PDB file of C-alpha atoms in Angstrom:
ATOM      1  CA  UNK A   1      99.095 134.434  85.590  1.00  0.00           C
ATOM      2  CA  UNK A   2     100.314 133.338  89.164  1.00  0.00           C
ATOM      3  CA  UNK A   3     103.070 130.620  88.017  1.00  0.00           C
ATOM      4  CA  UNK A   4     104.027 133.052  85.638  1.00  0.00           C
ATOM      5  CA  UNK A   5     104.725 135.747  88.616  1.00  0.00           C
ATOM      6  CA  UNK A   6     106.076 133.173  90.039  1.00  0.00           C
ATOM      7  CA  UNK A   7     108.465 132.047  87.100  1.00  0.00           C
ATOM      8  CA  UNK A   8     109.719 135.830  86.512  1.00  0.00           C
ATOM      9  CA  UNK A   9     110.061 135.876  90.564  1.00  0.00           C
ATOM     10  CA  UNK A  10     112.384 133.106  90.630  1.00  0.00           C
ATOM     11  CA  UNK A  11     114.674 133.522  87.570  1.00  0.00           C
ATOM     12  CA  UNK A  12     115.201 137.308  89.343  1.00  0.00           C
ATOM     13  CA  UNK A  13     116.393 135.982  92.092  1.00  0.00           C
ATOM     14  CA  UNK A  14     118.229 133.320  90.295  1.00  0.00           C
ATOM     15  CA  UNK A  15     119.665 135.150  87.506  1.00  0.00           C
ATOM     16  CA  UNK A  16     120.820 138.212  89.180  1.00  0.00           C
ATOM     17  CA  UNK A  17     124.095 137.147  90.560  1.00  0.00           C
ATOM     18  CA  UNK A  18     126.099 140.569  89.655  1.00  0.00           C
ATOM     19  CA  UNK A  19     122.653 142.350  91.524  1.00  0.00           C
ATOM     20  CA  UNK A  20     123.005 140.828  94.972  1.00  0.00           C
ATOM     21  CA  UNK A  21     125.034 142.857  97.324  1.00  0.00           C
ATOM     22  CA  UNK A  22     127.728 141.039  98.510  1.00  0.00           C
ATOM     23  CA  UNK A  23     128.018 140.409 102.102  1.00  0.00           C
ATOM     24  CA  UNK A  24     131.390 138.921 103.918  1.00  0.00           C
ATOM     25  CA  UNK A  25     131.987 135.676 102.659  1.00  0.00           C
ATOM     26  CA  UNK A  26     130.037 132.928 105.064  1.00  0.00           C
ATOM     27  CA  UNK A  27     132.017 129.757 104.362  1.00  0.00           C
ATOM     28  CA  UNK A  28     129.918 127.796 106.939  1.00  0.00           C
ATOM     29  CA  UNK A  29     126.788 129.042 104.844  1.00  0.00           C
ATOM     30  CA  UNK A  30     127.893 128.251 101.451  1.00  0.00           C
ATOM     31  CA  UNK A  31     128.711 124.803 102.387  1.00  0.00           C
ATOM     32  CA  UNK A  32     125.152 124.266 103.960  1.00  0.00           C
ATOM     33  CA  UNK A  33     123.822 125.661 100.728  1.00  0.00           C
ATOM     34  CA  UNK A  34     125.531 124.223  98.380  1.00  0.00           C
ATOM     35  CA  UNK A  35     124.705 120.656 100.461  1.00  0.00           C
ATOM     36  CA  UNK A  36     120.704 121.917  99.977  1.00  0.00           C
ATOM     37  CA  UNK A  37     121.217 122.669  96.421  1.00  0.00           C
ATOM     38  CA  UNK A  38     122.541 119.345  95.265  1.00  0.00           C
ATOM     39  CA  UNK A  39     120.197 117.287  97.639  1.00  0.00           C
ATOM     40  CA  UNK A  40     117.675 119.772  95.651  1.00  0.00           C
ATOM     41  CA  UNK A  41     119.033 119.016  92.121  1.00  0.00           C
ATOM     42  CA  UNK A  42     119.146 115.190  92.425  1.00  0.00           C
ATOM     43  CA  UNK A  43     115.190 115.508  93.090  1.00  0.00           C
ATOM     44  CA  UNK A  44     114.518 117.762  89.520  1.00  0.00           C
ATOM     45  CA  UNK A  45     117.268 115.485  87.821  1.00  0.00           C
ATOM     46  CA  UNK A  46     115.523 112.287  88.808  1.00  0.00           C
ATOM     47  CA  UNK A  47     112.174 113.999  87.412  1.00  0.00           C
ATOM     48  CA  UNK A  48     110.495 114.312  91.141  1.00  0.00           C
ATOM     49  CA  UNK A  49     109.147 118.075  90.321  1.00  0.00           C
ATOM     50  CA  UNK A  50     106.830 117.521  93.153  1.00  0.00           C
ATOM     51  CA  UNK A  51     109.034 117.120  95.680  1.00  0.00           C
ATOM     52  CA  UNK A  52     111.718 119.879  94.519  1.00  0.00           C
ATOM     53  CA  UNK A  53     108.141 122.157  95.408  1.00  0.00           C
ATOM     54  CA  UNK A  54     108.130 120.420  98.731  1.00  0.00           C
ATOM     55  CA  UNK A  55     112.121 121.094  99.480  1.00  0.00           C
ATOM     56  CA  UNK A  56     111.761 124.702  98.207  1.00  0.00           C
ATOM     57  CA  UNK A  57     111.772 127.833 100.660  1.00  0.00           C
ATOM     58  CA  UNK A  58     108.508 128.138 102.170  1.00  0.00           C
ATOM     59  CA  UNK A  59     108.423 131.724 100.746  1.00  0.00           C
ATOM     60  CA  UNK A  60     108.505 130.274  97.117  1.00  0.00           C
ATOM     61  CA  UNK A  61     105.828 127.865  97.646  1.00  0.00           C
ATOM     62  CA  UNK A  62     103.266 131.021  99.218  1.00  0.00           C
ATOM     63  CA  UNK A  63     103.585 131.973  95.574  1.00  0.00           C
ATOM     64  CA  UNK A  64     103.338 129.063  93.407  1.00  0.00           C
ATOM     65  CA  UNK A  65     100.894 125.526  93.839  1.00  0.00           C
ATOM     66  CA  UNK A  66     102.602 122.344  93.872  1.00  0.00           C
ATOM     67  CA  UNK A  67     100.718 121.597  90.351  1.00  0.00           C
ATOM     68  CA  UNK A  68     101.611 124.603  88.447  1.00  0.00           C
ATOM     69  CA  UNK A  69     105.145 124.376  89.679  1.00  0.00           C
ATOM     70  CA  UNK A  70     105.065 120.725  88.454  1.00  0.00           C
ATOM     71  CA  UNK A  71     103.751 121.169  84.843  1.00  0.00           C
ATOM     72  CA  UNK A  72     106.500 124.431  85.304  1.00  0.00           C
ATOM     73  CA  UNK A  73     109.864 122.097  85.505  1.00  0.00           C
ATOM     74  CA  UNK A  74     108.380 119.385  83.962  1.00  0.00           C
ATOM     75  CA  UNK A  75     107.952 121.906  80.913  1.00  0.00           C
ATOM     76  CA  UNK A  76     111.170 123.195  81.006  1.00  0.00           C
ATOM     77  CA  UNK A  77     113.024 119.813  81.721  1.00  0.00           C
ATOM     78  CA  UNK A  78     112.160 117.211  80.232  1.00  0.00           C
ATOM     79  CA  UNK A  79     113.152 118.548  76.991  1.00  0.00           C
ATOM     80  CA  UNK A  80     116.833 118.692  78.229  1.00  0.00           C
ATOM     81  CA  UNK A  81     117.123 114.986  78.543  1.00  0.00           C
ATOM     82  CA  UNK A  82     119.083 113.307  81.405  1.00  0.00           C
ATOM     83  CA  UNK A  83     121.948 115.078  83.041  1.00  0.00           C
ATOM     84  CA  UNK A  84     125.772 114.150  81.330  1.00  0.00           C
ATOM     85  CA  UNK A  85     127.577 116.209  84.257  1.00  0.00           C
ATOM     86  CA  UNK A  86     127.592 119.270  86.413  1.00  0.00           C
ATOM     87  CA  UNK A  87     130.644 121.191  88.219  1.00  0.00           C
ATOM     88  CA  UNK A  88     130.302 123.953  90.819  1.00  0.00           C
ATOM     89  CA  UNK A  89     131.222 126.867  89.062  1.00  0.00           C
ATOM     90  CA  UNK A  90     130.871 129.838  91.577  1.00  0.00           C
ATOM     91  CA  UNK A  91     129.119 130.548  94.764  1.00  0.00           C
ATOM     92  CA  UNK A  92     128.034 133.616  96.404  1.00  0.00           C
ATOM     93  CA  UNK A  93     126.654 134.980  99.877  1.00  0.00           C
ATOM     94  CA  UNK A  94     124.484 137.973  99.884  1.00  0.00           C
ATOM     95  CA  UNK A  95     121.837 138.912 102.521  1.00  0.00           C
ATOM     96  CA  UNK A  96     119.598 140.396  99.735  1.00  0.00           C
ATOM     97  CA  UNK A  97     118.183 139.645  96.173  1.00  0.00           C
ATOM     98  CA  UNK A  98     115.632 141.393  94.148  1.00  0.00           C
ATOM     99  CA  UNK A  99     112.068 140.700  94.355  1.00  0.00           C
ATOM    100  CA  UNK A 100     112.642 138.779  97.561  1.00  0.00           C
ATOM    101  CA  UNK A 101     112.860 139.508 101.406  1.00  0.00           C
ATOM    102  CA  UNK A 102     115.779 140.327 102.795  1.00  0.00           C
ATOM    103  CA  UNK A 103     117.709 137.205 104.377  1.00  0.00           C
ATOM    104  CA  UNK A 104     120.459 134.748 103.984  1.00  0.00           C
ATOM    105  CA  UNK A 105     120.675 133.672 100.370  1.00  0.00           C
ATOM    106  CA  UNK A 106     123.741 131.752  98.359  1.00  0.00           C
ATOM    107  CA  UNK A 107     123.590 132.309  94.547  1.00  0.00           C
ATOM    108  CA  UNK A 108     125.472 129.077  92.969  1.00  0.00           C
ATOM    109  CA  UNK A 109     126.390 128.573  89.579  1.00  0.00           C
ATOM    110  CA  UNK A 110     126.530 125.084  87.724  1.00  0.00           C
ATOM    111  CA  UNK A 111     128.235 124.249  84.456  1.00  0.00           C
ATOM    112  CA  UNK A 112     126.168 121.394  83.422  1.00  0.00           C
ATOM    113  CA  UNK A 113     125.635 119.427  80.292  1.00  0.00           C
ATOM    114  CA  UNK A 114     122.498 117.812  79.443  1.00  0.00           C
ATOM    115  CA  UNK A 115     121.986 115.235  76.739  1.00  0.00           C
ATOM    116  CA  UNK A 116     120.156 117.565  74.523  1.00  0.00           C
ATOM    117  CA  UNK A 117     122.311 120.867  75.565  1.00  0.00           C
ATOM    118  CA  UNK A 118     125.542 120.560  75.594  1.00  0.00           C
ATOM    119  CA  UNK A 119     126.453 123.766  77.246  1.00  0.00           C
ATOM    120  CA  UNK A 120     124.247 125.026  80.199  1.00  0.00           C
ATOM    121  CA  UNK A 121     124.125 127.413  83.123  1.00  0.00           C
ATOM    122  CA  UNK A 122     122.374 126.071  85.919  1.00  0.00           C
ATOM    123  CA  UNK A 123     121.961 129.240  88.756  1.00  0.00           C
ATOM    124  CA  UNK A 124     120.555 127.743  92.027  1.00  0.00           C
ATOM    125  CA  UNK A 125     119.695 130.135  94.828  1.00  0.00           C
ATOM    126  CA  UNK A 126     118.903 128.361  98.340  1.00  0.00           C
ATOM    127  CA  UNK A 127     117.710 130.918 101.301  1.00  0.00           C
ATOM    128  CA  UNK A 128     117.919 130.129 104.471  1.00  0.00           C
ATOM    129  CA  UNK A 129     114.377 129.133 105.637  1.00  0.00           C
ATOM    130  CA  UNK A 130     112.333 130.416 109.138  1.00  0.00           C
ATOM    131  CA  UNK A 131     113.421 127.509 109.979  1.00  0.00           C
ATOM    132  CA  UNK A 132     116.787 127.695 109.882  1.00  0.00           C
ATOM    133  CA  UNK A 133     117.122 124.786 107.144  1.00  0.00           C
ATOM    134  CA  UNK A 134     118.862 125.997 103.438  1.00  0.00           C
ATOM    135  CA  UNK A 135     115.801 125.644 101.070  1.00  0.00           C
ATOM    136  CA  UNK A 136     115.753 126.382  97.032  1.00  0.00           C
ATOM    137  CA  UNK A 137     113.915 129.912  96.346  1.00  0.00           C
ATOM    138  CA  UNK A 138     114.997 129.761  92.727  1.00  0.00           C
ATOM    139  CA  UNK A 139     116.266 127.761  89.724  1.00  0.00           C
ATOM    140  CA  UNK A 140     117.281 129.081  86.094  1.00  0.00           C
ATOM    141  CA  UNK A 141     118.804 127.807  83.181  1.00  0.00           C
ATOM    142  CA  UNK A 142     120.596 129.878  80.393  1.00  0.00           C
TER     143      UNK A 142
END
């Protein structure tokens, strides 16, 4: 029942780009995000779901094990097949999202094309972590 919190958690914050307020742009903040969101996709395109838990925002991983998120992307991956390409399709600054603390947050949308769908888009959302590195706090597909 957690990961599945967890799941509905994360494709809210994901999904919801017309939700988020929209702040003044933050160039400087994009960039770093968008940086932390490939760096981030390379690890769940390569198959390392374990270590995409380990980059994510420290506020994702309070609510999700590093095993249930595994068999979670590994479940909804693998079935894809590999990656044919991917192209920045928008970004967005917002200092809120629903279901999650307030903070820095950059929604970014991917159109992406796996080998078995040929039309896919990938919503990335990277907050800025207590630590003042850009970390993943959700993923979706549609």
């Amino acid at each position: 029942m957690r990961s599945y919190i967890t799941i509905v958690i994360i494709a809210a914050i994901a999904s919801c780009t017309g939700c988020a307020k929209k702040q003044e742009t933050n160039p400087e903040a994009e960039k770093a995000a968008v940086e932390a969101a490939d760096a981030w996709l390379q690890l769940l395109d390569s198959g390392k779901y374990a270590e995409t838990w380990e980059e994510a925002a420290a506020y994702v991983k309070a609510l999700s094990s590093r095993e249930d998120w595994q068999k979670t992307f590994q479940g909804a991956r693998q079935p894809l097949g590999k990656l044919i390409s991917r192209e920045l399709k928008s970004k967005t600054y917002t200092t809120t999202a629903p279901g999650a603390p307030d903070g820095q947050y950059v929604i970014i949308q991917y159109t992406t094309s796996f080998e078995n769908k040929k039309s896919a888009i990938e919503t990335v959302t990277p907050m800025l972590d207590k630590d003042g590195k850009w970390r993943v706090s959700g993923y979706y597909i549609k």
